[in-house]
Coordinates of C-alpha atoms in Angstrom, one line a residue:
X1 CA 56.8 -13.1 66.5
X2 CA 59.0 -11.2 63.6
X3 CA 56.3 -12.7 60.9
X4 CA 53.4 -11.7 63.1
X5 CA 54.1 -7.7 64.0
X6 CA 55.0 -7.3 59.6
X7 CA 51.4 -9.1 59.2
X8 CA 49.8 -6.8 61.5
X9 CA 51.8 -3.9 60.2
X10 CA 50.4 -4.7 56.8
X11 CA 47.2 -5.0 57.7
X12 CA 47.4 -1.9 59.1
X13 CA 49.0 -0.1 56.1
X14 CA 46.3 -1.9 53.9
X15 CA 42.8 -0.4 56.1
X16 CA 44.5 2.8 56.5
X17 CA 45.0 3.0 52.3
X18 CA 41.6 1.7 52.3
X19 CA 40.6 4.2 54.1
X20 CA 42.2 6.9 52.5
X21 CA 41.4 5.5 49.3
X22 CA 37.2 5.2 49.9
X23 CA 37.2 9.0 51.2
X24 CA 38.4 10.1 47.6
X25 CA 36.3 7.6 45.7
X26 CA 33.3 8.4 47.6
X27 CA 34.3 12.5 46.9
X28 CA 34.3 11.6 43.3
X29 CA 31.2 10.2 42.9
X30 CA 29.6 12.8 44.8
X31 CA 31.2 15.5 42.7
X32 CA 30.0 13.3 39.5
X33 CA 26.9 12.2 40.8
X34 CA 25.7 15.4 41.9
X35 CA 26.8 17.4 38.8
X36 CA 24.5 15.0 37.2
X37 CA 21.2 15.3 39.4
X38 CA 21.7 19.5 39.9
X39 CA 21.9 19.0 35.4
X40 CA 19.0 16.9 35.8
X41 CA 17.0 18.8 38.0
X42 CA 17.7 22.4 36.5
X43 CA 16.4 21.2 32.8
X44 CA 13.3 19.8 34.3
X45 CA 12.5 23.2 36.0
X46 CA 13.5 24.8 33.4
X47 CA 11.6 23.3 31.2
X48 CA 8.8 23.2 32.7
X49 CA 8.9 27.2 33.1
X50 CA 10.5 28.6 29.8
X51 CA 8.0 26.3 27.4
X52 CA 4.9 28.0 28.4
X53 CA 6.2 31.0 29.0
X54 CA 7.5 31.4 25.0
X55 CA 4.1 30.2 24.0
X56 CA 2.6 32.5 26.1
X57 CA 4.6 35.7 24.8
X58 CA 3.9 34.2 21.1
X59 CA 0.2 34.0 21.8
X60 CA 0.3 37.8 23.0
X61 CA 1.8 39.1 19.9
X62 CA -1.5 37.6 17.9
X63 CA -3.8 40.2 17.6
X64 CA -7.0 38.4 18.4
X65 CA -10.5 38.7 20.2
X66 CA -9.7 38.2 23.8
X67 CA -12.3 35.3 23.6
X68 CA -10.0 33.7 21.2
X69 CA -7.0 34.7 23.4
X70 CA -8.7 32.7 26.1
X71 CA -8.8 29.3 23.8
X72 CA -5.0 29.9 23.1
X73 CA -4.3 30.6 27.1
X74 CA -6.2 27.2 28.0
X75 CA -4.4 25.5 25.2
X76 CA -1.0 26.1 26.6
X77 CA -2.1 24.9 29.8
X78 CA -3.9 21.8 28.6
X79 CA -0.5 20.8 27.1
X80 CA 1.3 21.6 30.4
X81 CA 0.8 19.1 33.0
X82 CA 2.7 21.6 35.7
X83 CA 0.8 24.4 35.1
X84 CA -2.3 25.5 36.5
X85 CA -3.5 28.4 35.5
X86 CA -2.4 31.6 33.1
X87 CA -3.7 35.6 33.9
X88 CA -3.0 38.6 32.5
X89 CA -2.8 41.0 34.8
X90 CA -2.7 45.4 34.4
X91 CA -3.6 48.2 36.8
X92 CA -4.3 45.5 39.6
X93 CA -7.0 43.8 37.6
X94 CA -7.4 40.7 35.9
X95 CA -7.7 41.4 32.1
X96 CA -7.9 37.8 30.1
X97 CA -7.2 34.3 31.4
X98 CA -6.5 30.3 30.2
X99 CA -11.0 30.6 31.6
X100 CA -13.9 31.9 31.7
X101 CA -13.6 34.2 34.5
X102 CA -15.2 37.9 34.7
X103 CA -12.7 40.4 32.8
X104 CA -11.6 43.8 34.8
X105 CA -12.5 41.6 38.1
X106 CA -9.7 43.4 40.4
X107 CA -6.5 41.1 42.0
X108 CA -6.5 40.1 45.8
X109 CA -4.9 42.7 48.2
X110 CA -2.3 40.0 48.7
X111 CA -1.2 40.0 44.9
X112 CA -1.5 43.4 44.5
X113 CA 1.2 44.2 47.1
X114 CA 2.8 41.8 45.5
X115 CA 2.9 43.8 42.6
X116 CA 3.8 46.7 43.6
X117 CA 6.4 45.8 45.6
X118 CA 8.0 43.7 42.4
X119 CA 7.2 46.4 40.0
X120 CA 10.6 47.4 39.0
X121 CA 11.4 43.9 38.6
X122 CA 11.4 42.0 35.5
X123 CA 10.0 38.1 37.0
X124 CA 9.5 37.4 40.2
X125 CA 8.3 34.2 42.0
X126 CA 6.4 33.3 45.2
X127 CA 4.8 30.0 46.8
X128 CA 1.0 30.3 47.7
X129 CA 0.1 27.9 50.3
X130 CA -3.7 28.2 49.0
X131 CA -3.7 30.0 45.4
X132 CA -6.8 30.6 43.9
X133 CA -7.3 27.2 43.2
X134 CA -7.4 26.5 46.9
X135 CA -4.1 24.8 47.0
X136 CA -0.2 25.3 47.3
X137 CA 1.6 26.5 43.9
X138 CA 4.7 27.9 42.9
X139 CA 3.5 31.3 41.2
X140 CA 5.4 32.9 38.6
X141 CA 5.1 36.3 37.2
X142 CA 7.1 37.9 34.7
X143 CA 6.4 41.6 32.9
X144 CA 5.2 42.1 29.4
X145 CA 4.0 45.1 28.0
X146 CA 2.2 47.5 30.8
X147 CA 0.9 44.4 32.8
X148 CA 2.1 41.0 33.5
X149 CA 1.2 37.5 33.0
X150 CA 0.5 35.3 35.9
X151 CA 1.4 31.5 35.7
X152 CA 0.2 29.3 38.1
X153 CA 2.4 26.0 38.1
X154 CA 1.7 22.9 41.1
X155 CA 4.3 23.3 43.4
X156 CA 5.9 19.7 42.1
X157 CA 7.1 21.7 39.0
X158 CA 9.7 23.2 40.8
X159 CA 10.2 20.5 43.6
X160 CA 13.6 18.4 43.1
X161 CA 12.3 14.5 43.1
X162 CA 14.1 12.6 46.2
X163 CA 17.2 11.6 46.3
X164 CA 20.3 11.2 48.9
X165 CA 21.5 14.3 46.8
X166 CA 19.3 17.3 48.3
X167 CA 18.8 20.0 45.8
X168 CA 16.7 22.8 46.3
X169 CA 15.2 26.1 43.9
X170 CA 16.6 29.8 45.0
X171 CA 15.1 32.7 44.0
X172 CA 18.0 35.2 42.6
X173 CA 15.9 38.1 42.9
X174 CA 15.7 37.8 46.9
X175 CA 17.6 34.3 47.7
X176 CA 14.4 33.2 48.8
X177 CA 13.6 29.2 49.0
X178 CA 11.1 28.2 46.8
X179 CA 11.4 24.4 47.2
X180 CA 13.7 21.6 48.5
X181 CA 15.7 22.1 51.2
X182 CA 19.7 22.6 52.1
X183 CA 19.2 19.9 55.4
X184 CA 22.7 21.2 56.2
X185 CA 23.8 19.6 53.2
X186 CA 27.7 20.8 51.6
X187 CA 27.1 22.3 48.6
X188 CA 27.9 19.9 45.1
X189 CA 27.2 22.4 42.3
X190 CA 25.0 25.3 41.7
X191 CA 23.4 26.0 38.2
X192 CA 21.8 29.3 37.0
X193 CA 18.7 29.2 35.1
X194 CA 19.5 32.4 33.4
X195 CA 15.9 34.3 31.7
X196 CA 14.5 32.6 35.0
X197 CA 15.9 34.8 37.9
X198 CA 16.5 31.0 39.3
X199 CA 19.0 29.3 40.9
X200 CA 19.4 25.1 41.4
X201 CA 21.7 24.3 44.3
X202 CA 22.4 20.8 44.8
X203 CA 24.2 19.2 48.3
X204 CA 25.0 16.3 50.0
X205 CA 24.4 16.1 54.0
X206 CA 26.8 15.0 56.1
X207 CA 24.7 11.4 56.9
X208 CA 24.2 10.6 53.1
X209 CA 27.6 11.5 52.3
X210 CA 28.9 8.6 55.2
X211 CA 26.4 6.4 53.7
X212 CA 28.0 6.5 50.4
X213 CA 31.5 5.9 52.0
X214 CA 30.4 2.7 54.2
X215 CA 28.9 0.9 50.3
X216 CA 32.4 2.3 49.2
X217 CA 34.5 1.0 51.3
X218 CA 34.2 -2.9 51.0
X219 CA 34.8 -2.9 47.1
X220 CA 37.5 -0.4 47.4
X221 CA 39.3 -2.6 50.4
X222 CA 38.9 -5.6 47.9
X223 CA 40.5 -4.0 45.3
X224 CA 43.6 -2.5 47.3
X225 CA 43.7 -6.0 48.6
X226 CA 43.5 -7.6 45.0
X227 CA 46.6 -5.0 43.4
X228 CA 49.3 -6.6 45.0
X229 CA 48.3 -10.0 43.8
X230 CA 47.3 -8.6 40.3
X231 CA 50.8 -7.2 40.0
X232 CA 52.7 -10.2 41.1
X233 CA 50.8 -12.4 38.9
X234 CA 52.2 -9.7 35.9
X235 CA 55.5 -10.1 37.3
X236 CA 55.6 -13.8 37.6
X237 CA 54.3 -13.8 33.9
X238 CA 57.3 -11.6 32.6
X239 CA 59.6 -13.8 34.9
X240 CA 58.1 -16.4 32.8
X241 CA 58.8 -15.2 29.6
X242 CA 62.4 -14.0 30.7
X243 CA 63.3 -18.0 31.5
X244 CA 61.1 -18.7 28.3
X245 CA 63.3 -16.0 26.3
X246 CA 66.7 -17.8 27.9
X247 CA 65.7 -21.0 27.2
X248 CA 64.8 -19.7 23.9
X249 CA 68.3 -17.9 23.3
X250 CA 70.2 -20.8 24.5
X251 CA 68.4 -23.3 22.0
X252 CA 68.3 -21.0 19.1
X253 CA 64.6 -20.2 18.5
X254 CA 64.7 -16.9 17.6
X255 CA 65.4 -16.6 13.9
X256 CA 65.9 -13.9 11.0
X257 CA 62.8 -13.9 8.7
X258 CA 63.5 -12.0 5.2
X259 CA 61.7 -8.9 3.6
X260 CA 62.8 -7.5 0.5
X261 CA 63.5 -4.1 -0.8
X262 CA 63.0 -3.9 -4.4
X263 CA 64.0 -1.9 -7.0
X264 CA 61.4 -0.5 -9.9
X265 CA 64.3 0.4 -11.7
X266 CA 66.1 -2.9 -11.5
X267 CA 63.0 -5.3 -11.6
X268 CA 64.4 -7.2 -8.8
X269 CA 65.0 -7.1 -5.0
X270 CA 68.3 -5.3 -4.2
X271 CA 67.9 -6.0 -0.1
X272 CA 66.7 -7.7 2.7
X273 CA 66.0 -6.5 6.5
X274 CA 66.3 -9.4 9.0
X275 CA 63.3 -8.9 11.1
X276 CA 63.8 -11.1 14.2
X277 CA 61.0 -14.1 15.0
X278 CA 61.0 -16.6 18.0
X279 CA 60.1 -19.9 16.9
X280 CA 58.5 -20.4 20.4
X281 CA 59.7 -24.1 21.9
X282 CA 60.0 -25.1 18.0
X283 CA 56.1 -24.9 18.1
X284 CA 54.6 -21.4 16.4
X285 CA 56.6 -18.4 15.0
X286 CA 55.5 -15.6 17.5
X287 CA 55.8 -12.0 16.2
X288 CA 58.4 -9.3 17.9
X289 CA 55.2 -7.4 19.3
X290 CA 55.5 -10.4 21.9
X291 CA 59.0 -10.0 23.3
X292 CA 61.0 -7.7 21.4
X293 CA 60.0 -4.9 24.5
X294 CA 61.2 -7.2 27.0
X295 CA 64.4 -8.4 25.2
X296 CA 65.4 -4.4 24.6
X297 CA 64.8 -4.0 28.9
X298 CA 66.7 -7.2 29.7
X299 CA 69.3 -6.1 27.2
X300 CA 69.2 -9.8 26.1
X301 CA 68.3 -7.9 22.5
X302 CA 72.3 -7.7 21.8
X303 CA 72.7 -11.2 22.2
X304 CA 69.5 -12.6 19.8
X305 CA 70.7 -9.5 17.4
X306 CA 74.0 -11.2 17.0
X307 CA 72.7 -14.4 16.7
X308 CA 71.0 -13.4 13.6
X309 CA 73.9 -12.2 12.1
X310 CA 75.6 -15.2 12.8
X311 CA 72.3 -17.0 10.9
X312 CA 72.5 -14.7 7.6
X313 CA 76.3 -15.6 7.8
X314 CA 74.4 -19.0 7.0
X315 CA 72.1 -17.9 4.8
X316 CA 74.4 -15.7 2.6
X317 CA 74.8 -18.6 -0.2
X318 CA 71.1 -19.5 -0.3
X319 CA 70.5 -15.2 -0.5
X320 CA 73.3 -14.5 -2.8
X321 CA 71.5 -17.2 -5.8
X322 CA 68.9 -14.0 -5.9
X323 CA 71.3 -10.7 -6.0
X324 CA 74.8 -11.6 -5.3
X325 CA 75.2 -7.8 -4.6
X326 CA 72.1 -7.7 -2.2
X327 CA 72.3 -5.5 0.9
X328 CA 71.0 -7.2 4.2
X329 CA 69.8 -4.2 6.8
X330 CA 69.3 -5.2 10.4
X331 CA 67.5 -3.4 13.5
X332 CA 69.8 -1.7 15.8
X333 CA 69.0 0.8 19.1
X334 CA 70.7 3.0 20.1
X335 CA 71.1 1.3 23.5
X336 CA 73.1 -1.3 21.4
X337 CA 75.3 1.4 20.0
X338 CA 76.8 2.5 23.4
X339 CA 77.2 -0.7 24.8
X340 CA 80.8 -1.2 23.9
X341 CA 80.9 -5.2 23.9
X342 CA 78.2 -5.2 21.2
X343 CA 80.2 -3.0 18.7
X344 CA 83.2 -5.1 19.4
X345 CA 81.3 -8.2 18.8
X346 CA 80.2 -7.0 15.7
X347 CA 83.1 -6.1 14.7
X348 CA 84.4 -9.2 15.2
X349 CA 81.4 -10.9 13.5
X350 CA 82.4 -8.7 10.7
X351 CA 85.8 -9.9 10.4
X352 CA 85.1 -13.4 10.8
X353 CA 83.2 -12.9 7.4
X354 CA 84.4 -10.8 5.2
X355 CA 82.0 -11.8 2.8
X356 CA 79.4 -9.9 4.0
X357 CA 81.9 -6.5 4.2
X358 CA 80.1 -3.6 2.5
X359 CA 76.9 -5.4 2.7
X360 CA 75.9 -5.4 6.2
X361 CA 73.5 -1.8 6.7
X362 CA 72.2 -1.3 10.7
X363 CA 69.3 0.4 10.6
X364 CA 68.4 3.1 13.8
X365 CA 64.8 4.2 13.9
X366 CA 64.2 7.9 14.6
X367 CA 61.6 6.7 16.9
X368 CA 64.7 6.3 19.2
X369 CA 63.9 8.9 22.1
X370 CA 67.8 8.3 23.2
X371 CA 69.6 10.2 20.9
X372 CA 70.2 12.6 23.5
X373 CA 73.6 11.1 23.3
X374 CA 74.5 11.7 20.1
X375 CA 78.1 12.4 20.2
X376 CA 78.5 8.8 21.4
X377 CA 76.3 7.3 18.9
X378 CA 78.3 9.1 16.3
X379 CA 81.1 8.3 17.5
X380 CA 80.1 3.9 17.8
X381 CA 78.4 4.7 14.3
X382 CA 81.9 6.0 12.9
X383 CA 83.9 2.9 14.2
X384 CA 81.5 0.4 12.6
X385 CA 81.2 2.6 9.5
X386 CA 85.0 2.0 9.3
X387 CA 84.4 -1.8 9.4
X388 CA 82.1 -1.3 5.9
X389 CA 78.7 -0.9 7.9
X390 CA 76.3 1.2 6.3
X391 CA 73.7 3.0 8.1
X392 CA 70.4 3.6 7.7
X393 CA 67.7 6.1 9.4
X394 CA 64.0 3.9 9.7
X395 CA 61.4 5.7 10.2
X396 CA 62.1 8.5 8.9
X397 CA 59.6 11.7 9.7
X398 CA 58.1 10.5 12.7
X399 CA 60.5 10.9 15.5
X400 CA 62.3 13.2 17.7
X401 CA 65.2 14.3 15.9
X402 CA 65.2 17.2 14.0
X403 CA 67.1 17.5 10.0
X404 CA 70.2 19.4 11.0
X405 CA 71.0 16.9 14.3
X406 CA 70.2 13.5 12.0
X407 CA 72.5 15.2 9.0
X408 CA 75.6 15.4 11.4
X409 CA 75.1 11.3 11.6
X410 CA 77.2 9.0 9.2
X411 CA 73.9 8.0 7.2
X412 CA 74.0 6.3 4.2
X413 CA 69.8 5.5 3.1
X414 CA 66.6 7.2 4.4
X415 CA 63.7 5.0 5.0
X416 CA 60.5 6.7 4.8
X417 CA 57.7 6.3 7.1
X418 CA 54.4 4.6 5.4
X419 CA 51.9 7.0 7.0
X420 CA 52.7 9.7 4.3
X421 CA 51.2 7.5 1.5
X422 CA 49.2 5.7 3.2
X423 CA 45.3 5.6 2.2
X424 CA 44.1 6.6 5.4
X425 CA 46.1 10.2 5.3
X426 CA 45.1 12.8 3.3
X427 CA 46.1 14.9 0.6
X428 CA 48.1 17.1 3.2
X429 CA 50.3 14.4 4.3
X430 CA 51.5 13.6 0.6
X431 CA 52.0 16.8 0.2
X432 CA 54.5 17.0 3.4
X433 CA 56.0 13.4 1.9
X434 CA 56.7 15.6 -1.4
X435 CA 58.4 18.6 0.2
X436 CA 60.8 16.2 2.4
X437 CA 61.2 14.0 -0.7
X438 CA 62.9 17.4 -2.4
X439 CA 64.7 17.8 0.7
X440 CA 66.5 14.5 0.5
X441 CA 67.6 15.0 -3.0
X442 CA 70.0 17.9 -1.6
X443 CA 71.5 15.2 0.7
X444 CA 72.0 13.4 -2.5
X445 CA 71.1 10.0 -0.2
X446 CA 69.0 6.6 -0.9
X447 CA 65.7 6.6 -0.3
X448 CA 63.4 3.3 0.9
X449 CA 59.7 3.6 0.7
X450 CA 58.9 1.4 3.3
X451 CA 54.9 0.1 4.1
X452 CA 53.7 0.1 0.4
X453 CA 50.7 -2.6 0.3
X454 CA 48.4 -1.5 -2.5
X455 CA 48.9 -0.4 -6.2
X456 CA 47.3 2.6 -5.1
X457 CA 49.8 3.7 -2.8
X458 CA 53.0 2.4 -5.1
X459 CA 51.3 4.5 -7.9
X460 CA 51.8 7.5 -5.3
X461 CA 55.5 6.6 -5.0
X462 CA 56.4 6.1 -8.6
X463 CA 54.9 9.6 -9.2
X464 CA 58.1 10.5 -6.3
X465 CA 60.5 9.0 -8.3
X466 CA 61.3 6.7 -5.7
X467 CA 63.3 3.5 -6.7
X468 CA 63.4 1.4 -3.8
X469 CA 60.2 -0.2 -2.1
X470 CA 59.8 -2.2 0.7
X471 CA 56.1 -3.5 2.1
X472 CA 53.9 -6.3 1.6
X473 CA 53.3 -5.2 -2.4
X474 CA 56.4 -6.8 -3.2
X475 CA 57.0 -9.3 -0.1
X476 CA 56.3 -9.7 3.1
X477 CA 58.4 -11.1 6.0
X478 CA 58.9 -15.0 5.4
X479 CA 61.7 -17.5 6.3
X480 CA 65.0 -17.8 4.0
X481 CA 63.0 -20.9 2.2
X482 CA 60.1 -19.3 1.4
X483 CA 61.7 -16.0 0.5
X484 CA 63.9 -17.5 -2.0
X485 CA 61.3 -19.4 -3.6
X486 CA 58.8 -16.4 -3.5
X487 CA 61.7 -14.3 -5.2
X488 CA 62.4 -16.9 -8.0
X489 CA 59.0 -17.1 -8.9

């Protein structure tokens, strides 16, 4: 009975979302939608108004026979499939037309109260439900000079084409309706055809609107319904790789792999940074962009970090045949920092083998958004400085931190961001990699290029007086094996 009221109550929760959800979808689309077809509909009109009426004003400006005038006139109309018919009009008769109609003939009554009553105006407009040419039009009349031109467009020029949008043509000069039709419709968007005296309004009634929500409804419900299962399949994955990451801790898979640094002024590689790799159920090496993220929010990150140490404890002799003085720099957070068991443990580590004293170097990227808490970081960097770890800042120039906070930290080496030299920046960024290059020199520190992959970009360094490289020029990431036999060779 329990199981069946929490269904129910679900279900509930789940149509009333849907609900909800289907109102504001189906709101969107009419605000999109209708933005679209009032755009749509304006430019036509517009179009279909302004063109003519330039070519008409150019024409005017021609002096020319009025015969020729006339050609010109039936021209523009000829190319026009919405207009009609062209007239000048002056002193209430009919001057020169797009045809061959009697000149000085004198306007209808009709028109010429039109006229007057418009005479201060600038354009005005007017529907004809039987124009001269016996049939509705949309008229359009505009001043120029002591008279004023006449165009006759079919009443479809101005009429929106169907749609469950309703848009309709307002006159600004007396909010007239010219075409269309408001059918009690809530108003979408309204867009001013300014030089025309016309506004487009386009709506949505009430009926059309419901419409919309019933199609909406059924996919959104689908889709509410669907989220749930979507987000527990994601959480069943990362549940998944969790037991996958355990299984992987507890059998060792996750192993250092080796990258030089190397020094132009020694000829030779003076360090290595453990970069971490999972050698996935002893099948394929899998990068960190697969799991490093998870291991840092499980915290299981301290535990594979210190396993790696205890592998370069291993490695040391094989390491040692290349530089017997060579540094080995590994990843730290700052998460690690203030969790207290891991700086014991490495201090332990450290004591264990005291081989590797004054040749271990933690490196903390300034990517780090947590050193918020930097009196305790400084304080778990201090400690583990004491125990002969050196410290260095990764990444340097693209974080958070600003010079004077990162100078009151125990650091030993910079590392240098590779977007300042790489090809992809310009000039400006080199020039920014210059002026904190001469900043570093006050802090009298070591400096590590890291990212350099072309002779292009190493040329750009050597012109720093940079000694020490790190990037793919020299060596990429590879297993202790092939790193020692890439560096004899």
């Amino acid at each position: 009975m329990a199981t069946s009221k929490k269904k129910n109550k679900k279900s509930y929760i789940i149509f009333v979302l849907s609900l909800i959800f289907t109102f504001i979808v189906s709101l969107l689309y009419c605000y999109i939608a209708g933005h679209s077809v009032n755009e749509s509909v304006a430019y036509g009109i517009y179009t279909a108004v302004h063109e003519p009426e330039e070519k008409v004003i150019r024409s005017h400006y021609n002096q020319i026979p009025k015969a020729q005038r006339q050609a010109m006139l039936e021209q523009i109309v000829v190319d026009n499939k919405d207009l009609k018919g062209i007239f000048y009009i002056k002193d209430g008769k009919y001057i020169y037309s797009d045809r061959d109609i009697s000149m000085k003939k004198d306007i209808v009554a009709d028109l010429s109260n039109k006229v007057d009553e418009y005479k201060n105006k600038a354009v005005y407009y007017y529907i004809d439900k039987k124009d001269i040419y016996g049939s509705p039009a949309f008229i359009y009349m505009f001043k120029f000079g002591s008279g004023f031109y006449q165009m006759i467009f079919y009443q479809e020029a101005i009429t929106p084409p169907s749609s469950i949008f309703n848009s309709y043509v307002v006159s600004n000069i007396d909010n007239t309706i010219l075409s269309g039709n408001n059918n009690d419709s809530f108003t979408i968007a309204e867009n001013t055809l300014h030089g025309l005296s016309l506004s487009v309004i386009t709506g949505i009634s009430l009926s059309n609107f419901f419409d919309i929500y019933l199609i909406a409804f059924l996919p959104v419900l689908m889709i509410i319904l669907l989220i749930p299962s979507v987000i527990e399949k994601v959480q069943l994955r990362q549940d998944n790789i969790l037991i996958d990451i355990n299984a992987g801790i507890r059998n060792k898979e996750f192993i250092p792999f080796y990258q030089g640094v190397y020094s132009i002024e020694k000829n030779r590689f003076v360090g290595v940074e453990l970069l971490c790799r999972w050698n996935y159920k002893r099948q394929k090496i899998l990068s960190p962009a697969s799991f490093i993220n998870i291991l840092e929010d499980s915290g299981q990150i301290n535990t594979v970090t210190l396993e790696l140490l205890n592998q370069l404890a291993i490695d040391q002799d094989l390491l040692d045949t290349i530089n017997p003085e060579m540094y080995f720099s590994v990843n730290v957070t700052v998460n690690m920092l203030l969790d207290d068991d891991f700086v014991e443990s490495v201090i332990q580590f450290l004591t264990e083998n005291p081989r590797l004293k004054n040749r271990i170097t933690f490196e903390l990227t300034e990517r780090d958004k947590r050193f918020d808490y930097i009196a305790d970081v400084k304080e778990a960097m201090c400690l583990l400085h004491f125990h002969s770890v050196k410290w260095a800042l990764d990444d340097f120039g693209t974080g958070y931190s600003n010079f004077l906070t990162m100078h009151k930290l125990p650091i030993d080496i910079i590392k240098v961001d590779r977007m300042f030299i790489s090809s992809k920046n310009d000039i400006i960024s080199f020039d920014i990699l210059t002026k904190i290059i001469d900043l570093l020199d006050t802090w009298k520190l070591p400096i590590i290029m890291e990212g350099v992959e072309t002779e292009e970009e190493l040329n750009k360094v050597k012109n720093l007086s940079i000694d020490l490289i790190q990037g793919y020029y020299f060596s990429k990431p590879l297993s202790v094996g092939d790193f020692i036999k890439y560096a004899r060779s």
